[in-house]
C-alpha angles and dihedrals in degrees: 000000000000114000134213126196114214106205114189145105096222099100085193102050099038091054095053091049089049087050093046088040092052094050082057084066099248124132104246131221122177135199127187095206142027086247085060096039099056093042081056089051096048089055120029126046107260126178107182127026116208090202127198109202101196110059131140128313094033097016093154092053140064093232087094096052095034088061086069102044089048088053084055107045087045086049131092084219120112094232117153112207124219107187116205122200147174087188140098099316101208097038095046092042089049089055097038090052094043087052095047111274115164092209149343138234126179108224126266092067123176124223099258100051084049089051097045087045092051091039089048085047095053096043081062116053084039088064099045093055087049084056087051099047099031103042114007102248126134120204109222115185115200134183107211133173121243120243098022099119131265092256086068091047097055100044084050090054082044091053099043104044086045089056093049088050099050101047086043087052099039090240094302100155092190084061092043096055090045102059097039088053088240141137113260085235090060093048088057094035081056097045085048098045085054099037091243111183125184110258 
């Protein structure tokens, strides 16, 4: 069953979104902080995130929300990010894109914009497994600087798409190598010269 992770303090609110979540037909997880929120994504399967920014103990600023979008740009898990605020709309969706939100939605949010964004977030991360399965590809998305040279944007990419392997696989290097089209001896030369460890 497709899951869905509510992240905000607000006990009201976040009630009537997991009711509302759960009608969708969604299984339904919450968490009341971005501490909470990012133990329930280390250990449960999630597939959207409904994300507060502004949560204790920095509840008028982005810094709360922006710990769990960080955990899941920085994860090999295929986790699509909806950011609710009641903030500044522009400043907060500037920060939750640039951090890897998937989308963005100003409180107060009917049901049916909620619906449509979880439904859009699923689509997505549907069709990019079918990529993976269908046809081999493997989306990597990747925030570079500008300006920083080729060489750290390929070693970004390098380090990105090794990660994804390796949790897909396990850590089975055999498979690894084999789906990167790579000597077994460059797979281990790669997890070395990132300092890879199995989870």
């Amino acid at each position: 069953m497709e899951s869905v992770l509510i992240v905000d303090d607000d006990l009201a609110l976040r009630g009537m979104l997991a009711l509302a979540v759960k009608g969708f037909g969604y299984e339904v997880h919450e968490a009341a902080s971005s501490r909470q929120a990012i133990e329930i994504l280390g250990s449960k399967s999630v597939d959207v995130v409904l994300l507060d920014m502004g949560m204790p103990p920095n509840e008028h600023t982005a810094e709360e929300g922006l710990k769990v979008l960080n955990w899941v740009s920085e994860s090999t898990k295929s986790i699509k990010v909806i950011v609710l605020t009641g903030q500044d709309a522009d400043a907060t969706s500037y920060l939750a894109i640039k951090h890897g939100a998937f989308d963005f939605l100003s409180k107060p949010v009917s049901n049916e914009q909620l619906s449509n964004a979880i439904e859009r977030a699923m689509l997505f991360l549907a069709q990019a497994q079918k990529l993976k399965e269908q046809e081999g590809v493997q989306k990597v998305e990747l925030d570079l600087e500008m300006g920083v040279g080729v060489k750290s944007a390929r070693n970004a990419a390098e380090l990105k798409l090794l990660r994804q392997v390796l949790s897909d696989t396990n850590f089975n290097v055999h498979e690894v190598a084999r789906r990167l089209g790579l000597k077994r001896e460059n797979v281990y030369y790669l997890i070395n010269k990132y300092g890879l460890e199995r989870d």
